[in-house]
XYZ file of C-alpha atoms in Angstrom:
674
model
C 25.843 0.164 -20.599
C 27.146 1.676 -16.987
C 25.100 2.653 -15.024
C 26.715 3.817 -12.322
C 28.176 6.038 -14.504
C 25.886 8.873 -13.831
C 25.805 11.314 -10.722
C 22.065 10.795 -10.349
C 21.284 7.366 -10.228
C 24.448 6.976 -7.445
C 22.451 9.358 -5.203
C 19.136 7.691 -5.270
C 20.524 4.321 -4.005
C 21.993 6.528 -0.562
C 19.244 8.729 -1.141
C 16.593 5.420 -0.486
C 19.705 3.416 2.006
C 19.189 6.821 4.572
C 15.603 6.772 4.496
C 15.641 3.170 5.327
C 18.483 3.248 8.318
C 17.115 6.368 9.764
C 12.877 4.719 9.423
C 14.778 1.353 11.175
C 17.170 2.960 13.663
C 15.335 5.751 15.083
C 18.907 7.914 14.262
C 19.118 11.597 15.567
C 17.437 14.760 14.334
C 21.249 16.190 15.425
C 23.063 13.856 14.602
C 22.001 13.575 10.488
C 21.405 17.322 11.376
C 25.584 17.038 11.605
C 26.267 14.724 8.859
C 24.607 17.081 6.431
C 26.747 20.151 7.937
C 30.493 18.351 7.479
C 29.508 16.570 4.998
C 28.308 20.227 2.657
C 31.495 21.161 5.169
C 33.753 19.074 3.340
C 32.513 18.491 -0.101
C 33.014 22.967 -0.479
C 36.609 22.209 1.236
C 37.979 19.300 -1.475
C 36.147 21.500 -4.126
C 38.350 24.012 -3.546
C 40.865 22.679 -2.972
C 40.587 20.175 -5.853
C 39.225 22.650 -8.408
C 36.467 19.785 -9.910
C 34.377 17.673 -8.847
C 35.772 14.854 -10.153
C 37.865 14.030 -7.312
C 37.259 10.386 -6.258
C 36.712 11.683 -2.558
C 34.508 14.021 -3.422
C 32.491 11.400 -4.510
C 32.893 9.558 -1.222
C 31.752 12.260 0.612
C 29.053 13.526 -1.677
C 27.234 9.658 -1.819
C 28.139 9.944 2.662
C 26.516 13.379 2.855
C 23.678 11.775 0.561
C 22.697 8.962 3.287
C 22.470 11.820 5.826
C 20.304 14.384 3.628
C 17.485 10.321 3.418
C 18.120 10.164 6.911
C 16.803 13.570 7.608
C 14.755 13.617 5.706
C 12.985 10.572 7.665
C 13.644 12.559 10.855
C 12.047 15.834 9.660
C 8.130 14.057 9.294
C 8.683 11.634 12.654
C 5.955 13.404 14.751
C 8.541 14.050 18.222
C 10.686 16.954 15.817
C 7.746 18.850 15.043
C 7.474 21.415 17.346
C 4.077 21.704 16.231
C 2.203 18.759 16.043
C -1.071 18.053 17.856
C 0.678 14.680 20.352
C 3.929 17.075 21.183
C 0.927 18.473 23.071
C -1.493 17.779 26.382
C -4.085 15.738 23.687
C -5.044 12.759 26.922
C -9.312 13.460 26.857
C -11.826 14.829 24.865
C -10.739 18.304 23.208
C -12.327 20.507 21.422
C -11.156 20.224 17.562
C -10.343 22.316 14.758
C -9.597 20.241 10.934
C -9.913 20.377 7.156
C -10.425 17.459 6.026
C -8.094 16.650 2.830
C -8.909 13.001 1.347
C -12.265 11.405 0.811
C -11.781 7.655 1.592
C -14.061 4.887 0.687
C -16.481 4.132 3.179
C -17.167 0.867 5.329
C -20.168 -0.637 5.939
C -20.050 1.379 9.636
C -18.524 4.377 8.765
C -17.533 7.308 6.535
C -13.421 7.425 6.116
C -11.183 10.993 6.300
C -8.182 11.937 6.364
C -8.031 15.810 8.346
C -5.472 18.096 8.730
C -5.829 18.898 12.091
C -5.818 23.487 12.147
C -5.853 23.684 15.938
C -6.450 22.049 19.403
C -8.545 23.484 22.153
C -6.721 27.582 21.543
C -3.828 25.900 20.621
C -2.519 26.235 16.986
C -1.361 22.436 16.288
C -0.268 20.594 12.575
C -1.011 17.021 11.706
C -3.113 14.437 10.274
C -5.935 12.361 11.904
C -8.416 9.489 10.437
C -11.776 11.355 10.792
C -14.186 8.429 11.142
C -17.833 9.639 10.613
C -20.965 7.618 10.878
C -23.288 6.569 7.591
C -26.178 6.291 9.472
C -25.546 10.556 9.968
C -28.801 12.340 9.150
C -25.900 15.379 7.672
C -24.865 14.497 4.215
C -20.898 13.816 3.489
C -17.978 15.536 3.872
C -15.850 16.431 1.071
C -12.359 18.033 0.815
C -11.173 21.364 2.485
C -14.774 21.083 4.969
C -13.961 22.463 7.910
C -15.074 21.545 11.281
C -15.368 21.983 14.979
C -15.577 18.797 17.259
C -15.532 17.654 20.187
C -13.960 14.317 20.597
C -11.716 12.370 21.748
C -7.229 11.084 19.705
C -7.418 7.802 19.967
C -4.417 5.535 18.732
C -5.463 2.900 15.780
C -5.239 -0.608 16.272
C -3.152 -2.682 15.890
C -3.504 -6.333 14.595
C -4.832 -7.977 17.258
C -4.911 -11.958 14.588
C -1.186 -13.285 13.487
C 0.471 -12.096 10.885
C -3.266 -9.920 9.954
C -2.591 -6.604 7.533
C -1.616 -4.002 9.645
C -2.837 -1.068 8.881
C -1.354 0.839 12.243
C 1.825 1.176 10.235
C 0.552 2.184 7.142
C -1.016 4.836 8.228
C 2.372 5.987 9.924
C 3.985 5.984 6.556
C 1.034 8.016 5.657
C 2.467 10.508 8.471
C -1.716 8.967 10.132
C -0.994 8.325 14.113
C -4.105 8.744 16.036
C -7.806 8.654 14.428
C -10.892 11.012 16.134
C -14.187 9.175 16.298
C -17.827 11.321 16.601
C -21.150 11.087 15.613
C -23.012 13.705 13.796
C -23.941 15.613 17.025
C -20.655 16.589 18.161
C -19.452 18.762 15.464
C -20.012 21.248 13.306
C -19.196 21.803 9.723
C -17.427 26.253 9.260
C -18.534 28.413 7.776
C -15.881 29.944 4.281
C -13.870 27.709 4.749
C -10.234 28.135 3.140
C -9.578 27.240 -0.250
C -6.648 24.646 -1.443
C -5.312 23.012 -4.779
C -6.900 19.362 -3.358
C -9.918 21.686 -2.186
C -10.012 22.946 -6.258
C -9.331 19.456 -7.502
C -11.900 17.693 -5.520
C -14.559 19.731 -6.759
C -13.985 19.757 -10.095
C -13.410 15.857 -10.405
C -16.837 16.130 -8.565
C -18.406 18.147 -11.473
C -17.227 15.161 -13.613
C -18.916 12.693 -12.687
C -22.373 15.121 -12.413
C -21.935 15.972 -15.622
C -20.443 12.319 -17.017
C -24.085 11.201 -14.843
C -26.623 12.671 -16.769
C -25.435 10.431 -19.803
C -25.976 6.983 -20.535
C -23.402 5.864 -18.923
C -22.998 2.414 -16.542
C -23.061 3.288 -13.274
C -19.199 0.671 -13.531
C -17.857 1.893 -17.093
C -18.043 5.939 -15.636
C -15.966 3.554 -11.999
C -13.472 2.840 -15.102
C -13.311 6.920 -16.234
C -13.283 8.328 -12.403
C -9.848 5.384 -11.652
C -8.425 5.755 -15.032
C -8.289 9.569 -15.718
C -8.719 11.005 -12.479
C -7.062 8.825 -10.734
C -10.729 7.997 -7.581
C -11.668 4.286 -7.439
C -14.185 5.007 -4.211
C -16.773 4.507 -6.460
C -14.491 1.525 -8.456
C -16.960 -2.574 -7.204
C -15.018 -4.616 -5.825
C -16.565 -7.101 -8.228
C -15.282 -5.460 -10.817
C -12.257 -4.206 -8.913
C -10.643 -8.035 -8.340
C -11.625 -8.944 -12.307
C -8.730 -6.707 -12.852
C -6.264 -7.760 -9.842
C -6.776 -11.017 -10.848
C -6.111 -10.237 -14.705
C -3.365 -9.095 -14.113
C -4.392 -5.705 -15.003
C -4.684 -3.689 -12.665
C -1.811 -0.868 -13.449
C -4.618 0.667 -16.216
C -5.998 1.576 -13.118
C -3.750 3.474 -11.194
C -3.051 6.557 -12.594
C 1.243 6.169 -13.559
C 3.710 6.481 -15.702
C 1.750 4.667 -18.924
C -1.253 7.283 -19.313
C 1.282 10.004 -17.982
C 3.171 8.810 -20.895
C -0.136 8.511 -23.146
C -0.816 12.470 -22.173
C 3.372 13.918 -23.008
C 2.569 11.911 -26.610
C -0.739 13.603 -27.419
C 0.062 17.204 -25.514
C 3.268 16.665 -27.471
C 1.991 16.482 -30.882
C -0.930 18.414 -30.556
C 1.230 21.283 -29.322
C 3.468 21.462 -31.831
C 3.396 24.578 -33.928
C 3.861 26.724 -30.868
C 7.192 26.017 -32.203
C 7.103 28.660 -34.748
C 6.328 31.435 -32.800
C 9.283 33.520 -30.116
C 10.304 31.649 -27.865
C 8.085 29.170 -28.878
C 9.732 25.366 -27.161
C 10.165 27.713 -24.308
C 6.404 27.638 -24.268
C 5.581 24.739 -25.319
C 7.757 23.223 -22.489
C 5.795 25.565 -19.685
C 2.911 25.004 -21.434
C 3.018 20.813 -21.173
C 4.769 20.747 -17.826
C 1.929 22.668 -16.391
C -0.504 20.701 -17.374
C 1.229 17.603 -16.512
C 1.463 19.144 -12.878
C -3.058 19.927 -13.137
C -2.810 16.689 -14.034
C -1.410 14.904 -11.324
C -3.111 17.250 -8.686
C -6.743 16.777 -9.998
C -6.386 13.791 -10.096
C -5.109 13.113 -6.959
C -1.405 13.392 -6.391
C -1.097 10.043 -5.214
C 2.716 8.114 -5.353
C 2.348 6.512 -8.880
C 1.391 10.037 -10.194
C 4.106 12.023 -8.567
C 6.313 9.463 -9.712
C 5.417 9.656 -13.695
C 4.761 13.296 -13.699
C 8.051 13.677 -12.484
C 9.388 11.195 -14.197
C 7.887 12.751 -17.487
C 8.928 16.644 -16.337
C 12.227 15.756 -16.809
C 11.678 13.302 -20.170
C 10.439 16.526 -21.493
C 12.902 18.946 -20.649
C 15.433 16.445 -22.490
C 13.040 16.515 -25.564
C 13.032 20.070 -25.310
C 17.269 20.047 -25.441
C 16.803 17.982 -28.225
C 20.113 16.148 -26.162
C 19.888 11.910 -26.515
C 18.969 11.422 -22.191
C 19.608 8.232 -20.466
C 15.969 6.873 -19.375
C 17.425 5.851 -16.090
C 19.541 9.113 -15.319
C 15.779 10.731 -15.980
C 13.744 7.601 -13.672
C 16.777 8.540 -10.677
C 16.249 11.820 -11.174
C 12.886 12.455 -11.159
C 12.944 9.207 -7.926
C 15.493 11.899 -6.124
C 12.724 14.524 -6.626
C 10.190 12.658 -5.173
C 11.762 11.217 -2.085
C 13.581 14.653 -1.183
C 11.269 17.887 -1.912
C 7.617 16.147 -1.666
C 7.957 13.095 1.243
C 10.245 9.919 2.440
C 7.745 7.948 3.243
C 6.070 7.751 -0.878
C 8.931 4.617 -0.239
C 7.017 2.584 1.165
C 3.981 2.705 -0.199
C 2.994 -0.178 -2.087
C 2.143 1.233 -4.896
C 5.415 3.754 -5.185
C 7.278 0.510 -5.701
C 5.380 -1.232 -8.075
C 5.411 2.173 -10.280
C 9.375 2.785 -10.371
C 10.390 -1.084 -10.613
C 7.829 -1.114 -13.301
C 9.280 1.756 -15.421
C 12.781 0.946 -13.868
C 12.479 -3.538 -15.677
C 10.795 -2.227 -19.001
C 14.079 0.433 -19.177
C 16.469 -1.810 -18.716
C 14.112 -5.701 -20.385
C 12.039 -3.713 -22.936
C 15.995 -4.076 -24.937
C 17.008 -6.732 -24.382
C 13.990 -9.016 -25.168
C 13.999 -6.956 -29.226
C 17.230 -7.447 -29.131
C 16.795 -11.291 -28.942
C 13.795 -11.464 -31.780
C 13.723 -9.242 -33.774
C 10.478 -10.378 -36.076
C 10.298 -8.930 -39.851
C 6.800 -9.589 -39.563
C 4.978 -5.732 -38.742
C 1.968 -7.711 -36.835
C 4.263 -10.371 -35.568
C 7.119 -7.602 -34.603
C 4.419 -5.163 -33.464
C 2.497 -7.925 -30.915
C 6.329 -9.766 -30.216
C 6.847 -4.704 -28.851
C 3.267 -5.286 -26.796
C 4.516 -8.459 -25.670
C 7.924 -7.456 -24.265
C 6.651 -4.705 -23.248
C 4.673 -6.297 -20.538
C 6.364 -9.322 -19.860
C 9.558 -6.888 -18.684
C 7.140 -5.118 -16.698
C 5.338 -8.530 -14.844
C 8.641 -9.455 -14.855
C 10.090 -5.888 -12.234
C 6.766 -6.438 -10.132
C 6.465 -9.712 -9.477
C 9.220 -10.090 -6.462
C 6.873 -7.502 -5.396
C 3.559 -8.944 -6.358
C 4.348 -11.519 -4.788
C 5.215 -10.085 -1.358
C 2.656 -8.093 -0.712
C -0.206 -10.269 -2.375
C 0.651 -13.152 -2.160
C -1.224 -14.003 -5.699
C 0.347 -14.801 -9.864
C -1.780 -13.384 -12.844
C -0.441 -16.841 -14.812
C -2.909 -14.758 -18.281
C -1.321 -11.892 -17.211
C 0.068 -10.937 -21.251
C -3.583 -11.386 -22.310
C -5.145 -9.080 -20.741
C -2.281 -6.401 -21.322
C -2.152 -7.354 -24.511
C -6.122 -7.055 -25.077
C -5.865 -3.709 -23.794
C -2.895 -1.764 -23.282
C -1.916 -1.582 -27.422
C -5.875 0.755 -27.266
C -5.254 2.787 -24.057
C -4.080 5.716 -26.324
C -7.525 5.976 -28.386
C -9.506 4.627 -24.197
C -7.235 7.406 -22.522
C -6.964 10.275 -25.987
C -11.667 9.469 -26.128
C -12.112 9.614 -21.574
C -10.562 13.233 -22.216
C -12.177 14.170 -25.165
C -15.603 12.846 -23.549
C -14.729 14.505 -20.092
C -13.679 18.282 -21.845
C -17.039 18.164 -24.330
C -18.497 17.141 -20.886
C -17.894 19.490 -19.404
C -18.723 21.930 -21.637
C -21.898 20.758 -22.042
C -21.022 19.866 -25.634
C -20.961 15.617 -25.842
C -23.000 14.345 -28.445
C -25.105 11.298 -27.293
C -23.411 8.867 -29.060
C -20.475 9.993 -28.509
C -21.275 8.474 -24.817
C -22.226 5.283 -25.400
C -19.630 4.736 -27.069
C -17.316 5.382 -25.074
C -19.326 3.707 -22.550
C -19.120 0.474 -25.055
C -16.030 0.907 -24.911
C -15.483 0.993 -21.765
C -17.758 -2.591 -21.507
C -16.125 -4.365 -24.035
C -12.744 -3.481 -21.724
C -14.278 -4.683 -18.545
C -15.767 -7.194 -20.611
C -12.231 -8.400 -21.745
C -10.600 -8.432 -18.312
C -13.915 -10.390 -16.106
C -12.776 -13.389 -18.871
C -9.654 -13.685 -18.551
C -9.452 -13.186 -15.163
C -12.484 -15.850 -14.462
C -9.644 -18.530 -15.779
C -9.096 -19.800 -12.373
C -6.542 -22.671 -13.644
C -4.187 -19.754 -13.966
C -4.085 -17.905 -11.048
C -1.910 -18.939 -8.428
C -2.806 -17.726 -5.026
C -1.652 -17.861 -1.247
C 1.473 -18.255 -2.069
C 3.945 -18.651 0.687
C 6.214 -15.699 -0.347
C 8.614 -13.084 2.671
C 11.344 -10.471 2.890
C 14.349 -13.008 2.457
C 12.895 -14.256 -1.240
C 11.870 -10.737 -2.317
C 15.492 -10.573 -2.060
C 16.539 -13.620 -3.014
C 14.386 -12.878 -5.889
C 15.645 -10.080 -7.234
C 18.946 -10.925 -7.185
C 17.498 -13.735 -9.626
C 16.216 -11.803 -12.483
C 18.800 -9.067 -12.493
C 21.399 -12.066 -13.539
C 19.104 -13.466 -15.883
C 18.434 -10.298 -17.638
C 22.104 -9.111 -17.348
C 22.784 -12.789 -18.976
C 20.547 -11.860 -21.243
C 23.230 -9.109 -22.674
C 26.000 -11.664 -22.532
C 26.553 -15.267 -21.206
C 28.748 -16.295 -19.956
C 29.810 -18.734 -16.593
C 30.486 -16.715 -14.216
C 26.648 -15.346 -15.412
C 25.216 -17.808 -15.325
C 27.166 -19.538 -12.562
C 25.098 -16.060 -10.498
C 21.521 -17.159 -11.731
C 22.647 -20.972 -10.876
C 23.638 -19.625 -6.755
C 20.743 -16.953 -6.865
C 18.408 -20.500 -7.716
C 20.781 -22.374 -5.074
C 20.414 -20.316 -2.376
C 16.336 -19.703 -3.061
C 15.927 -22.848 -2.868
C 17.786 -23.617 0.550
C 15.585 -20.940 2.343
C 12.839 -22.050 1.111
C 13.415 -25.615 2.225
C 14.491 -23.726 5.685
C 11.398 -21.800 6.252
C 9.274 -24.578 5.253
C 12.353 -27.184 8.072
C 11.028 -24.231 10.884
C 7.356 -24.717 10.213
C 7.318 -28.350 10.580
C 9.130 -27.361 13.777
C 6.071 -24.856 15.433
C 3.643 -26.430 17.053
C 1.103 -24.181 18.952
C -2.350 -23.333 19.474
C -3.831 -19.368 19.403
C -7.066 -18.146 21.075
C -7.344 -15.758 17.873
C -9.743 -12.158 18.208
C -12.438 -12.659 16.096
C -16.406 -10.246 17.254
C -18.864 -12.442 17.838
C -17.156 -15.472 17.292
C -14.215 -18.200 19.135
C -11.401 -19.521 17.284
C -8.916 -21.335 18.528
C -5.849 -21.849 15.337
C -4.496 -24.556 16.574
C -1.112 -25.850 13.954
C 1.127 -28.433 14.891
C 4.154 -28.573 11.631
C 2.136 -27.552 7.928
C -1.449 -28.876 8.894
C -3.870 -26.610 10.900
C -6.567 -27.364 12.433
C -9.126 -24.308 12.545
C -12.150 -25.042 15.497
C -14.669 -22.441 15.951
C -18.351 -21.984 16.102
C -18.498 -20.398 13.170
C -16.164 -21.733 10.736
C -18.022 -19.058 7.735
C -16.153 -16.253 9.239
C -12.687 -18.112 9.282
C -11.405 -17.471 5.669
C -9.153 -14.352 6.079
C -7.846 -15.517 9.658
C -7.149 -18.608 8.121
C -5.709 -17.670 4.336
C -3.708 -15.256 5.989
C -2.244 -17.547 8.560
C -1.637 -20.377 5.896
C 0.534 -18.541 3.371
C 2.541 -16.843 6.558
C 3.709 -19.651 7.770
C 3.779 -21.630 5.049
C 0.357 -23.909 6.061
C -0.071 -27.377 3.590
C -3.430 -29.078 4.900
C -6.224 -27.173 6.602
C -8.757 -29.030 9.545
C -12.398 -27.179 10.419
C -13.247 -28.274 13.686
C -16.380 -27.179 16.046
C -15.392 -25.577 19.984
C -15.402 -28.389 22.075
C -15.294 -27.790 25.676
C -12.122 -28.771 27.126
C -8.251 -29.792 25.271
C -5.205 -30.812 26.552
C -2.640 -29.533 25.670
C 0.997 -31.963 26.787
C 0.728 -31.326 30.696
C -1.053 -28.949 30.378
C -4.995 -28.032 29.836
C -7.726 -25.708 28.278
C -10.855 -25.660 29.264
C -13.514 -23.222 27.435
C -16.752 -22.066 29.440
C -19.755 -20.429 27.618
C -22.936 -19.093 27.417
C -23.764 -21.454 29.843
C -21.438 -20.924 31.491
C -20.955 -25.129 33.012
C -17.260 -26.599 33.497
C -16.470 -29.994 35.152
C -16.951 -30.569 38.677
C -13.918 -32.889 38.772
C -10.810 -33.095 37.948
C -7.482 -31.583 37.647
C -7.691 -27.890 37.609
C -6.992 -26.801 34.520
C -4.182 -24.421 33.728
C -6.315 -21.319 31.218
C -9.894 -20.721 30.557
C -11.277 -19.553 28.169
C -14.148 -18.000 27.851
C -16.664 -17.311 25.289
C -20.317 -16.228 24.307
C -20.626 -14.199 28.060
C -20.802 -16.644 30.131
C -23.445 -16.775 33.262
C -20.859 -17.297 36.883
C -19.633 -15.830 40.096
C -15.847 -15.632 38.944
C -15.877 -15.331 42.866
C -16.246 -18.629 43.396
C -15.134 -20.141 40.481
C -11.760 -19.176 41.017
C -11.806 -19.536 44.427
C -13.382 -23.992 43.130
C -10.638 -24.295 39.969
C -7.965 -21.469 40.463
C -7.003 -21.708 37.143
C -3.697 -20.117 35.759
C -5.129 -17.505 33.210
C -8.095 -16.660 32.244
C -8.857 -15.821 28.673
C -11.809 -13.834 27.557
C -11.935 -13.876 23.500
C -14.053 -11.594 21.413
C -17.461 -13.143 21.393
C -18.781 -11.853 25.207
C -19.448 -8.536 26.001
C -17.925 -6.412 26.548
C -19.639 -5.037 30.664
C -18.883 -8.151 31.206
C -15.158 -8.218 30.790
C -14.899 -5.317 32.427
C -15.970 -6.722 35.903
C -13.841 -10.099 35.137
C -10.235 -7.615 34.580
C -11.646 -6.619 37.885
C -11.820 -9.406 40.344
C -9.050 -11.693 38.101
C -6.858 -8.110 39.448
C -8.658 -8.565 42.891
C -7.662 -12.284 42.595
C -4.157 -12.117 41.245
C -5.195 -13.908 38.729
C -4.233 -12.985 34.759
C -6.640 -11.063 32.922
C -5.976 -11.674 28.644
C -8.459 -9.930 26.624
C -8.096 -10.444 22.634
C -9.634 -7.421 22.332
C -7.195 -4.869 23.537
C -3.512 -8.204 24.213
C -4.393 -9.314 20.728
C -4.070 -13.596 20.357
C -3.638 -15.868 23.314
C -0.130 -17.637 21.349
C 0.537 -21.548 23.831
C 3.994 -21.995 21.907
C 3.233 -25.767 22.657
C 6.942 -27.297 21.122
């Protein structure tokens, strides 16, 4: 099958390429505007001259124009290209902000968190989105979607990662269009009366009402959290242990409202609305109702990237069913991709869920038919099991490189959990929708609520059992961007070879495998040549990471708190062996030395002066006398020190022209020992 005969597929690929180019190189918006304008004029000229759109020049210009549209689309999301964005005004210092809550995030241990729209700053109307943090011990009730606040606070940047290979939360928020955050206490804001309502607020109220109704029945909190995730697209009340079980069992996609859920909903709507076709214009009415209900469900479920993708795709699919015309599934997928990225938000391309969602659906469309042709059992039960297994294998093969790149683990028993759960998803979703509708009308019988709770509990039990098979879960897998690309080359070559085996196709697979192995060997060689000392940042703890090739020695005052830090470092640097040691007072680093001063402030009185001195646990000492006596080349303070003391040290070092590094603001300090 030649997929590139569909214009939608070619244009979608060039749109994606344009978004990637625009995000990487930050091309001036005027250049992209000129490119789009020139391309459209040229297309019109070619259309008039050739009187047809099948000219090869027309296709080339169309793809170039689409590329420029992608660049322009991502450029328009940049704050500097939006005159009303708050960042284009003077926002430094404490300001009066008028904000509107758009989304309620899962709270952390210290604060309630929200995504809010900025509607005004001082007396000036502005636009933009910010992250809002309110203390959890606030006497006021948590905020809701559409609440409007007047508050006095200071816009602050979202912190960059302070340690190597740490998750970049700032970059993640930037792809959501959020560049700053507001932190305030309960006395610095007031709720505005009679706020305007949006579809997000109406949807949130519907979800809240559904949850309140369900809480009246005999449904366990864990089951209620699953129902909210499964049908309402909300995972804020889902416990960490339950989520980890689904992740380790390879069934986390069940908790994200996506193509599986929307496909089941479309099937149900198609079935129950069939009688409408008997009416005049009944098929049109049926299509309108289905599309409206699908997008209404998407709004209620929160309009996440996976929901938008799924509803957009099945909207095109519903239209194809209305036309009763055979359509290529890849064409529908490409049309939905083009529409979502062009009309809704081009930055959705950089969200992990969006990437995995499209990869999974594309893999199912492409690989599943090949697996069915590869083997088609005559036994009905065996054939059905093979079909479910084929879907699971196809989806997992499609998302595997992305999953390894982002999450660095592989659930070996993914097919077991999928075989035991996916066949019953139609019943689970259909029954869940029925339970919610009856609960909203106060007509839900207790026996039905109890039965559904037990069904969800049984699903959780199955997932927990699969997740407990630790021997089949591969964790801490080192996998970078180059390996991601090479893995997809191998996977695509393998699937192509399944269609028709030939020498060229087998050669391409082997070349991909050899390239992956050579790169892996090169990455290991590069790691073995590396020798570095990292003075990491961690609040109320001192951590030194000494890497010598593939060995890592961790020196710390509290090793129990270093697991996440060392795991991230181990994965990224391909570490094979980790040793934990207590923190010493002096270290010899080749021809250089490092002294560590703890709360006692004791240091050697004789010997060679150190090049580096690390302050931990707020040492008590006269810094000026210390600098005069020891004369170090660099002072470093980690996260175990009081900030007030750090400010004094910084000022003293500035007077004496001694370099000062504070890990809480400047990040980890790296010493290259090669």
